[in-house]
C-alpha cells in the first residue's frame, strides 16, 4: 500500500470513535479509487491498515453494489433501468450502449476502456434516463445521445 | 400553491444564504433551551419526511438526558435516498445545502449532541461534493459551527441502508442488515448510544419551523400533515422534477398543473403515489389530497413522496416484475420470507408475462405475498408483497388476460417490455438461468 493511501485511511479512522469499525467503507472507497477494483491483495492491505481480518473486509466489500471484486474498464457507465427511467426508454439506452461498445451490460468493452452496467434507481427519476458516467449523472439521456458518449469515452 | 419553505432562496454559497437570513434560525434556537426547541417542533406537528412519518419533535423528546444515561448523543441524517421514484433529497442537498446544515446544527442543539453523521448514498457524488463544499465554507466560522462536528459518510450502493437500523449497522462498518427493535435508536442507536435518525427533508424543514415558529408552520397544510412537502414527479409526465407543495394539494393538480400532464398526449393509467413501496392508484383515484389521512383512506401513503406517473402503455404485470426484481436485488438476505419470497414473486410474475401461467399461479402469487407480509424484520419484503397484491387487486382483469391470452395483451408494446434489471446480471437470478417456477 502506498504511504498516501495508508495515511488517507488513518485520517478516515480519526473521524470515528476509537475502536469502531466505521472506517471500513471509506477505506474501501479510497482503495478502489486508487486501484480501480478490490483485488484479494488490496483487500488484505486494507484489512492490515484497519487492523481487521481480510475475511471481514471482504464480507463488507461483497455486500455493497459499488465495490468491484473483479477488474473493470477505465470508465464506468451505469444506466438506471428502474421504472421511471424504463418507461421513457432506458432499455433502448442500454441497448445503444451495448451496440456502441460491442459488449453486453455487465461486461467490459474489448479494448478495456468501458464497463457497462444496468443499475437500480439512481435518484434522478424526473430527469430520466439517468446515466452515471464515472459516477457523475447525465440526465435526459436518450438512445440517440449514446454514440457521442461512447466516442467521448473511447477518446480519453 | 404554498410559498416555498424548504427550497426557497436556493443557493450553495454561504454569503448568499446569510444575506437572505440564513443561520438566523440557528441563533434563535441557541438562545432557547433544548427543551424549548423540541417543544417548538412538537407544536409545528412536523412529521418525518423519509416515509415513516413519525412526529419529529416527539422522536427528539425520546432521547434520555445525559444524567439519565451517561453516553454521547448522536444525530444521524438519513441521506441514503434510494426509493425508486424519489429524488427530493438529491435536489434539497444540491440546492439548499446551508439550510440543511443549519437544520443539523439546530437539531444537534435540541438533542444535546456534538457529533452529526450524514449518511449519503454512494451514488450521490454531485450532492456530496456540494455538501462538502458548503461545510468547507464553515471552516472559518466557529460561531456557526459551535462545538458540533459534522461527518459526511458515504454509502456504497445498498437500498436497505435507508432503513434506519440497517443504516446504523452500515455506519458502524458492518453489512447493512436491519436490527430487531427494541431497543429503538433513541435509547441504543449508533455505537449503542442514544441516536436520532432524521431524513434530509425533515432536517431542512427545521430552520424555517424555528424561524416562523411552530404554531405558524402548523397553519399550513391539513390536519395530520402540516406544512409543505417536496414531491418528486417522474414517469410519463411532461415536466418531471421536484416541486414543493402545501400538504393536502390534490394529486390531480400535482400531476397535471405541476407535472404538465401526461407526455405525448397519451392516457393516464395508474400512479405510484409515494415511491415504489406504496399501493398503486388507478387513474380514477387521483382526486385525492396529497396528505397522510386522504391517501390513508385509499390504503396508500405519501411514503417518500415519489410520484411515478404511468401511461396506458404500461403493463401492470411487468411493473410488478420490475419492482420485484428491485426488491429481490436489494434484499439483505437476513430474513427468509424476504430473501426467498421476493424472488418467487419475480418468478411467478415472469411466468404470467411469458404466457406460461395457469389459473393457480395467480392464487400462488397472492399466497406468496401473504407469506411475506408482516413476517420480516423490516419493511423491505413487506413492500414488495403489499404492492404486488395491490396490482392484482386493482388490475385483476389485466392479470387474468395474461393467463387467458397466454401472455401480455400489449403484445410487445408495453413501455416496460424486456427491461434489463441489475438482478438479471447476477448468477443466482432465475432470469439468468431460466429454471421454471412450478406452481
XYZ file of C-alpha atoms in Angstrom:
595
model
C 0.000 0.000 0.000
C 1.270 3.475 -0.858
C 2.026 5.722 2.139
C -0.540 8.237 0.809
C -3.345 5.700 0.802
C -2.334 4.424 4.231
C -2.362 7.965 5.631
C -5.715 8.734 3.999
C -7.221 5.622 5.593
C -5.850 6.580 9.012
C -7.353 10.060 8.564
C -10.748 8.450 7.926
C -10.405 6.352 11.070
C -9.859 9.549 13.036
C -13.368 10.753 12.170
C -14.981 7.952 14.162
C -14.744 6.849 17.798
C -11.659 4.792 18.638
C -12.289 1.078 18.388
C -15.171 1.402 15.931
C -15.136 -0.240 12.506
C -16.804 2.697 10.783
C -13.852 3.473 8.520
C -14.262 0.240 6.528
C -16.480 1.787 3.827
C -14.373 4.958 3.438
C -11.198 2.850 3.341
C -12.565 0.552 0.644
C -13.710 3.569 -1.354
C -10.230 5.111 -1.172
C -8.530 1.844 -2.100
C -10.834 1.282 -5.044
C -10.268 4.840 -6.257
C -6.544 4.129 -6.312
C -6.577 0.599 -7.777
C -9.771 0.597 -9.842
C -11.037 -2.572 -8.180
C -10.637 -4.528 -4.959
C -8.329 -7.452 -5.652
C -7.617 -10.002 -2.889
C -4.270 -8.256 -2.364
C -5.896 -4.867 -1.982
C -8.488 -6.314 0.435
C -5.625 -7.717 2.501
C -3.820 -4.373 2.564
C -6.976 -2.512 3.578
C -7.547 -5.074 6.342
C -3.993 -4.539 7.614
C -4.426 -0.759 7.582
C -7.631 -1.103 9.627
C -6.475 -3.873 11.996
C -9.249 -6.083 10.616
C -9.132 -9.541 9.065
C -9.260 -9.824 5.248
C -12.352 -12.031 5.618
C -14.197 -9.296 7.498
C -13.255 -6.622 4.994
C -14.306 -8.838 2.091
C -17.635 -9.559 3.786
C -18.291 -5.822 3.713
C -16.991 -5.252 0.189
C -19.197 -8.043 -1.174
C -22.367 -6.604 0.388
C -22.306 -3.253 -1.380
C -23.064 -2.780 -5.046
C -20.474 -0.100 -5.767
C -17.444 -2.182 -4.825
C -15.848 -4.128 -7.648
C -14.391 -7.508 -6.783
C -13.315 -8.050 -10.394
C -11.434 -5.687 -12.707
C -13.425 -3.038 -14.578
C -12.634 -0.770 -17.508
C -11.054 2.674 -17.360
C -14.533 4.184 -17.429
C -17.762 3.044 -15.825
C -21.133 3.601 -17.471
C -24.165 2.842 -15.307
C -27.645 3.066 -16.775
C -30.611 3.222 -14.409
C -33.280 0.786 -15.564
C -35.770 1.191 -12.741
C -39.374 2.049 -13.627
C -39.208 5.846 -14.008
C -36.286 5.564 -16.405
C -37.578 2.411 -18.079
C -40.936 3.892 -19.096
C -39.158 6.631 -21.029
C -36.650 4.421 -22.818
C -33.844 3.234 -20.501
C -33.763 -0.198 -22.168
C -33.142 1.453 -25.539
C -30.295 3.403 -23.920
C -28.780 0.164 -22.557
C -29.021 -1.459 -25.999
C -27.465 1.575 -27.679
C -24.500 1.299 -25.309
C -24.272 -2.457 -25.948
C -24.154 -1.801 -29.692
C -21.719 1.091 -29.396
C -19.343 -0.714 -27.050
C -19.700 -4.169 -28.551
C -20.321 -5.775 -25.172
C -23.312 -6.652 -23.058
C -24.405 -4.965 -19.835
C -22.272 -6.388 -17.044
C -19.235 -6.635 -19.331
C -16.260 -4.515 -20.377
C -15.558 -3.457 -23.959
C -12.827 -5.462 -25.724
C -10.412 -2.510 -25.637
C -10.726 -2.413 -21.847
C -11.967 1.161 -21.967
C -15.532 0.972 -20.708
C -17.520 -1.234 -18.345
C -21.289 -1.104 -18.876
C -23.799 -1.878 -16.148
C -27.532 -1.661 -15.619
C -28.135 -0.333 -12.101
C -31.022 0.241 -9.722
C -32.656 3.627 -9.156
C -30.034 6.391 -9.118
C -32.376 9.003 -7.631
C -32.844 11.273 -10.611
C -36.213 9.868 -11.745
C -37.687 13.142 -13.015
C -34.721 13.683 -15.318
C -34.810 10.220 -16.892
C -32.986 8.401 -18.321
C -30.143 8.801 -15.857
C -26.733 7.519 -16.904
C -23.874 7.768 -14.421
C -20.613 8.174 -16.316
C -17.710 7.702 -13.932
C -20.133 8.413 -11.047
C -21.452 11.718 -12.398
C -25.012 11.872 -13.667
C -26.009 12.666 -17.211
C -29.715 13.500 -17.338
C -32.402 13.089 -20.007
C -30.202 10.647 -21.928
C -31.825 9.114 -24.999
C -30.599 6.316 -27.232
C -29.603 8.892 -29.858
C -27.213 10.544 -27.367
C -25.280 7.344 -26.762
C -22.886 7.261 -29.779
C -21.444 10.642 -28.732
C -20.894 9.420 -25.162
C -19.191 6.259 -26.405
C -16.996 8.363 -28.709
C -16.098 10.662 -25.804
C -15.083 7.777 -23.542
C -13.113 5.971 -26.240
C -11.188 9.154 -26.984
C -9.929 9.667 -23.446
C -49.753 26.817 -4.044
C -47.811 27.300 -0.841
C -44.810 29.574 -0.654
C -41.562 27.626 -0.807
C -40.215 26.936 2.648
C -37.622 24.209 2.185
C -36.391 25.083 -1.311
C -36.742 28.899 -1.189
C -33.813 31.213 -1.968
C -31.759 28.363 -3.377
C -28.035 28.914 -3.115
C -24.929 26.876 -2.359
C -22.987 29.934 -1.176
C -22.708 30.907 2.468
C -22.715 34.681 1.879
C -25.844 34.478 -0.255
C -27.546 32.235 2.273
C -26.751 34.633 5.094
C -27.986 37.573 3.011
C -31.469 36.002 2.980
C -31.475 35.458 6.750
C -29.615 32.153 6.698
C -28.349 30.829 10.051
C -30.716 33.295 11.774
C -32.883 30.412 12.985
C -29.769 28.785 14.465
C -29.023 31.905 16.521
C -32.657 31.982 17.633
C -32.572 28.289 18.599
C -29.329 28.629 20.550
C -30.938 31.377 22.607
C -33.579 28.810 23.580
C -33.120 25.743 25.785
C -33.012 22.354 24.012
C -36.394 21.533 25.554
C -37.870 24.741 24.159
C -36.603 23.927 20.666
C -38.088 20.433 20.877
C -41.366 21.913 22.124
C -41.435 24.238 19.102
C -41.075 21.204 16.823
C -43.856 19.376 18.630
C -46.076 22.461 18.197
C -45.286 22.535 14.471
C -46.599 18.964 14.101
C -43.755 18.295 11.632
C -43.611 14.591 10.832
C -40.720 12.637 9.352
C -40.313 13.015 5.607
C -38.402 9.800 4.991
C -41.528 7.679 4.737
C -42.453 6.523 8.238
C -43.995 9.925 9.068
C -43.125 9.818 12.772
C -43.595 13.144 14.626
C -40.123 14.721 14.596
C -40.370 16.609 17.884
C -41.598 13.529 19.712
C -38.710 11.482 18.320
C -36.271 14.033 19.734
C -38.036 14.002 23.084
C -37.364 10.251 23.461
C -33.625 10.831 23.830
C -32.772 10.363 27.510
C -30.817 13.105 29.269
C -27.120 12.553 29.872
C -27.891 12.360 33.586
C -30.317 9.513 32.931
C -27.924 7.745 30.550
C -24.324 8.992 30.576
C -23.407 8.343 26.934
C -22.739 10.623 23.963
C -25.759 11.564 21.842
C -25.673 11.324 18.058
C -27.653 12.857 15.239
C -27.616 10.691 12.118
C -29.141 12.142 8.975
C -30.547 9.664 6.515
C -29.461 10.875 3.074
C -29.500 7.362 1.622
C -32.427 8.244 -0.641
C -32.832 5.184 -2.874
C -36.570 4.602 -3.154
C -37.479 4.279 -6.828
C -39.388 7.433 -7.750
C -37.894 9.655 -5.029
C -35.162 12.186 -5.755
C -36.145 15.094 -3.498
C -33.209 14.816 -1.083
C -30.867 14.927 -4.074
C -32.371 18.308 -5.002
C -32.514 19.631 -1.414
C -28.830 18.869 -0.761
C -27.850 20.292 -4.133
C -29.872 23.499 -3.936
C -30.033 24.479 -0.257
C -27.063 22.771 1.446
C -26.678 25.513 4.044
C -30.321 25.270 5.123
C -29.717 21.555 5.568
C -26.565 22.211 7.631
C -28.413 24.807 9.698
C -31.070 22.158 10.395
C -28.371 19.736 11.528
C -26.922 22.323 13.917
C -30.323 23.254 15.392
C -31.229 19.593 15.872
C -27.841 18.919 17.477
C -28.613 21.693 19.963
C -32.081 20.270 20.664
C -30.785 16.783 21.453
C -27.592 17.923 23.168
C -25.124 16.337 20.761
C -21.831 17.467 19.290
C -21.402 14.839 16.584
C -23.542 14.592 13.468
C -23.188 11.901 10.817
C -24.742 12.444 7.406
C -25.106 9.059 5.698
C -25.353 9.890 2.000
C -25.839 7.237 -0.651
C -22.634 6.459 -2.506
C -24.094 7.243 -5.919
C -24.807 10.881 -4.987
C -21.396 12.266 -5.985
C -22.878 15.604 -7.063
C -24.805 16.377 -3.846
C -21.868 15.027 -1.808
C -19.464 17.466 -3.409
C -21.875 20.380 -2.886
C -22.414 19.450 0.761
C -18.698 19.088 1.436
C -18.127 22.447 -0.269
C -20.726 24.093 1.965
C -19.153 22.563 5.090
C -15.768 23.794 3.882
C -17.167 27.351 3.902
C -17.912 26.980 7.619
C -14.285 26.140 8.469
C -13.583 29.765 9.376
C -16.924 30.328 11.080
C -16.669 28.788 14.544
C -19.591 30.901 15.767
C -21.845 28.983 13.358
C -20.316 25.543 13.871
C -20.300 25.828 17.650
C -18.924 22.647 19.208
C -20.563 20.442 16.561
C -18.632 18.225 14.142
C -20.440 17.090 11.009
C -19.059 13.969 9.299
C -20.329 13.080 5.838
C -20.285 9.295 5.490
C -20.769 7.847 2.016
C -22.688 4.631 1.458
C -21.669 2.221 -1.262
C -24.821 1.083 -3.035
C -27.454 -0.655 -0.903
C -31.122 0.417 -0.773
C -31.563 -1.380 2.546
C -29.305 1.160 4.250
C -32.187 3.638 4.027
C -33.839 1.559 6.768
C -32.664 3.303 9.918
C -31.205 0.348 11.807
C -29.510 -1.039 8.672
C -28.098 2.447 8.179
C -26.664 2.402 11.693
C -25.112 -1.026 11.094
C -23.575 0.232 7.863
C -22.301 3.382 9.562
C -20.661 1.145 12.158
C -18.761 -0.567 9.354
C -20.911 -3.676 9.088
C -23.092 -5.202 6.409
C -26.280 -3.175 6.129
C -28.702 -5.583 7.752
C -31.579 -4.321 9.922
C -31.580 -4.822 13.682
C -34.578 -6.045 15.583
C -36.330 -3.361 17.616
C -36.498 -2.653 20.538
C -34.173 -1.199 21.595
C -35.022 1.831 19.487
C -32.247 4.125 18.268
C -33.309 6.917 20.649
C -32.070 4.699 23.500
C -29.499 2.479 21.811
C -28.601 3.527 18.274
C -25.194 4.359 16.836
C -22.410 2.757 18.925
C -25.162 1.685 21.352
C -25.715 5.334 22.268
C -28.873 7.482 22.124
C -29.343 8.446 18.489
C -31.850 10.465 16.492
C -32.184 9.441 12.849
C -33.930 12.019 10.658
C -34.409 12.360 6.914
C -32.799 15.188 4.884
C -36.104 16.951 4.168
C -37.164 16.767 7.825
C -33.868 18.323 8.917
C -34.047 21.020 6.230
C -37.557 21.947 7.409
C -36.299 22.604 10.946
C -34.787 26.098 10.318
C -37.992 27.534 8.787
C -40.046 25.991 11.613
C -37.864 27.728 14.194
C -37.742 30.969 12.190
C -41.510 31.264 11.738
C -42.481 29.494 14.950
C -44.121 26.106 15.263
C -47.661 27.497 15.521
C -47.260 29.492 12.323
C -45.882 26.472 10.443
C -48.806 24.345 11.641
C -51.213 26.736 9.906
C -50.004 25.329 6.588
C -51.322 22.043 5.304
C -54.121 19.926 6.702
C -54.714 18.053 9.987
C -52.124 15.277 10.489
C -49.987 16.627 7.642
C -48.776 20.108 8.384
C -46.562 22.319 6.303
C -45.148 21.595 2.879
C -43.726 18.582 1.105
C -41.175 18.363 -1.627
C -42.691 15.917 -4.096
C -40.790 14.141 -6.863
C -42.694 13.688 -10.122
C -41.454 11.236 -12.736
C -42.542 8.758 -15.376
C -44.777 9.651 -18.300
C -45.261 13.326 -17.451
C -44.307 16.429 -19.399
C -42.364 18.181 -16.622
C -40.663 15.697 -14.330
C -38.937 17.256 -11.343
C -39.254 18.236 -7.699
C -41.927 20.646 -6.533
C -42.664 21.969 -3.068
C -46.384 21.806 -2.383
C -48.622 22.605 0.551
C -49.716 19.327 2.133
C -53.215 18.412 1.050
C -52.850 19.654 -2.541
C -54.790 17.397 -4.884
C -52.798 14.663 -6.611
C -54.517 15.545 -9.888
C -53.276 19.130 -9.557
C -49.762 17.902 -8.830
C -49.713 15.672 -11.906
C -51.488 17.990 -14.339
C -50.564 21.518 -13.178
C -47.031 20.980 -11.872
C -46.115 17.892 -13.877
C -47.745 19.298 -17.010
C -49.916 16.235 -17.550
C -49.241 13.056 -19.484
C -46.468 13.254 -22.066
C -47.174 12.696 -25.742
C -50.914 13.271 -25.323
C -51.382 9.748 -24.003
C -53.878 8.457 -21.438
C -53.139 8.120 -17.732
C -53.309 4.539 -16.488
C -52.004 4.467 -12.933
C -49.975 6.383 -10.360
C -47.487 5.133 -7.793
C -48.084 7.855 -5.196
C -45.160 7.737 -2.763
C -42.253 5.734 -4.125
C -42.152 2.113 -5.291
C -43.225 0.778 -1.876
C -46.688 2.374 -1.910
C -50.007 0.879 -3.014
C -50.862 1.840 -6.593
C -53.697 4.214 -7.543
C -55.779 3.845 -10.706
C -56.496 6.791 -12.979
C -59.855 7.171 -11.233
C -58.291 7.606 -7.785
C -56.221 10.756 -8.252
C -58.785 13.272 -6.980
C -57.283 12.872 -3.559
C -55.437 15.243 -1.266
C -51.705 14.592 -1.053
C -51.633 14.066 2.713
C -51.490 11.279 5.285
C -55.217 10.946 6.024
C -56.552 11.337 2.474
C -54.137 8.815 0.983
C -54.652 6.600 4.021
C -58.332 6.348 3.151
C -57.241 4.787 -0.129
C -54.943 2.458 1.856
C -51.843 4.021 0.407
C -49.321 6.589 1.635
C -47.152 9.588 0.811
C -44.109 7.474 1.630
C -41.058 9.320 0.383
C -43.178 11.439 -1.984
C -42.005 9.835 -5.219
C -44.945 10.147 -7.619
C -44.485 7.836 -10.606
C -46.973 8.510 -13.380
C -47.718 5.640 -15.769
C -49.481 5.956 -19.100
C -51.598 3.412 -20.983
C -48.545 1.630 -22.440
C -47.507 0.306 -19.024
C -48.196 -3.393 -18.416
C -49.009 -3.783 -14.720
C -47.608 -7.336 -14.617
C -44.309 -6.014 -15.941
C -44.470 -3.167 -13.424
C -44.678 -5.861 -10.757
C -41.741 -7.717 -12.311
C -39.501 -4.667 -12.432
C -40.237 -3.585 -8.862
C -39.974 -7.166 -7.550
C -36.624 -7.536 -9.284
C -35.589 -4.393 -7.434
C -36.613 -5.750 -4.019
C -35.061 -9.124 -4.835
C -31.791 -7.391 -5.697
C -31.855 -5.195 -2.598
C -32.979 -7.796 -0.048
C -30.211 -8.019 2.539
C -30.795 -11.753 2.931
C -31.300 -11.756 6.672
C -34.971 -12.885 6.740
C -36.113 -15.902 4.751
C -39.581 -14.603 3.729
C -37.979 -11.570 2.076
C -34.871 -13.234 0.632
C -36.801 -16.151 -0.898
C -40.220 -14.525 -1.280
C -39.146 -11.581 -3.405
C -37.511 -13.902 -5.914
C -40.618 -16.099 -6.002
C -42.767 -13.066 -6.726
C -40.470 -12.166 -9.624
C -40.549 -15.705 -10.962
C -44.349 -16.092 -10.838
C -44.902 -12.675 -12.391
C -42.439 -13.589 -15.134
C -44.384 -16.748 -15.786
C -47.514 -14.633 -16.269
C -45.663 -12.311 -18.612
C -44.236 -15.210 -20.623
C -47.670 -16.746 -21.083
C -46.803 -19.898 -19.127
C -49.105 -19.210 -16.171
C -52.164 -21.189 -15.246
C -55.054 -20.062 -13.057
C -53.383 -21.490 -9.981
C -50.395 -19.161 -10.418
C -52.492 -16.123 -9.619
C -53.541 -17.744 -6.334
C -49.945 -18.765 -5.690
C -48.795 -15.180 -6.288
C -51.186 -13.843 -3.644
C -50.304 -16.711 -1.322
C -46.602 -15.798 -1.532
C -47.495 -12.153 -0.826
C -49.325 -13.307 2.270
C -46.361 -15.393 3.399
C -44.033 -12.379 3.203
C -46.199 -9.565 4.511
C -45.764 -8.925 8.217
C -43.233 -11.705 8.627
C -39.977 -9.797 8.099
C -37.719 -7.757 10.347
C -38.001 -4.606 8.238
C -40.408 -3.213 5.636
C -38.415 -4.228 2.519
C -40.045 -7.598 1.883
C -43.408 -6.323 3.087
C -43.268 -3.553 0.500
C -42.876 -5.972 -2.393
C -45.746 -8.134 -1.113
C -48.064 -5.172 -0.498
C -47.558 -3.552 -3.881
C -47.855 -6.753 -5.901
C -51.069 -7.644 -4.052
C -52.368 -4.135 -4.812
C -51.593 -4.551 -8.522
C -53.637 -7.772 -8.586
C -56.464 -6.203 -6.589
C -56.762 -3.139 -8.800
C -55.857 -4.627 -12.182
C -57.199 -8.149 -11.829
C -58.673 -8.172 -15.339
C -55.237 -7.442 -16.763
C -53.656 -10.303 -14.786
C -56.482 -12.593 -15.915
C -55.906 -11.555 -19.527
C -52.271 -12.667 -19.241
C -53.500 -16.152 -18.360
C -56.351 -16.251 -20.878
C -54.340 -14.862 -23.790
C -51.116 -16.646 -22.952
C -49.066 -13.510 -22.355
C -49.117 -9.725 -22.311
C -52.174 -8.199 -24.021
C -49.988 -5.277 -25.083
C -48.031 -7.820 -27.133
C -44.567 -6.296 -27.032
C -45.771 -2.695 -26.964
C -45.562 -2.191 -23.206
C -43.234 0.587 -22.062
C -41.661 -1.937 -19.659
C -41.147 -4.732 -22.176
C -37.884 -6.686 -21.669
C -36.190 -4.209 -19.359
C -32.823 -5.414 -18.102
C -32.808 -5.321 -14.304
C -29.484 -5.493 -12.429
C -30.539 -8.720 -10.706
C -30.575 -10.426 -14.101
C -26.839 -9.823 -14.334
C -26.290 -11.945 -11.221
C -25.661 -15.667 -11.455
C -28.221 -16.557 -8.779
C -31.113 -14.987 -10.664
C -33.773 -17.276 -12.140
C -33.794 -14.922 -15.096
C -30.128 -15.659 -15.734
C -30.656 -19.403 -15.900
C -34.345 -19.741 -16.555
C -35.438 -22.535 -14.210
C -39.184 -22.543 -14.237
C -41.042 -21.965 -11.000
C -43.651 -24.690 -10.771
C -46.953 -23.877 -9.194
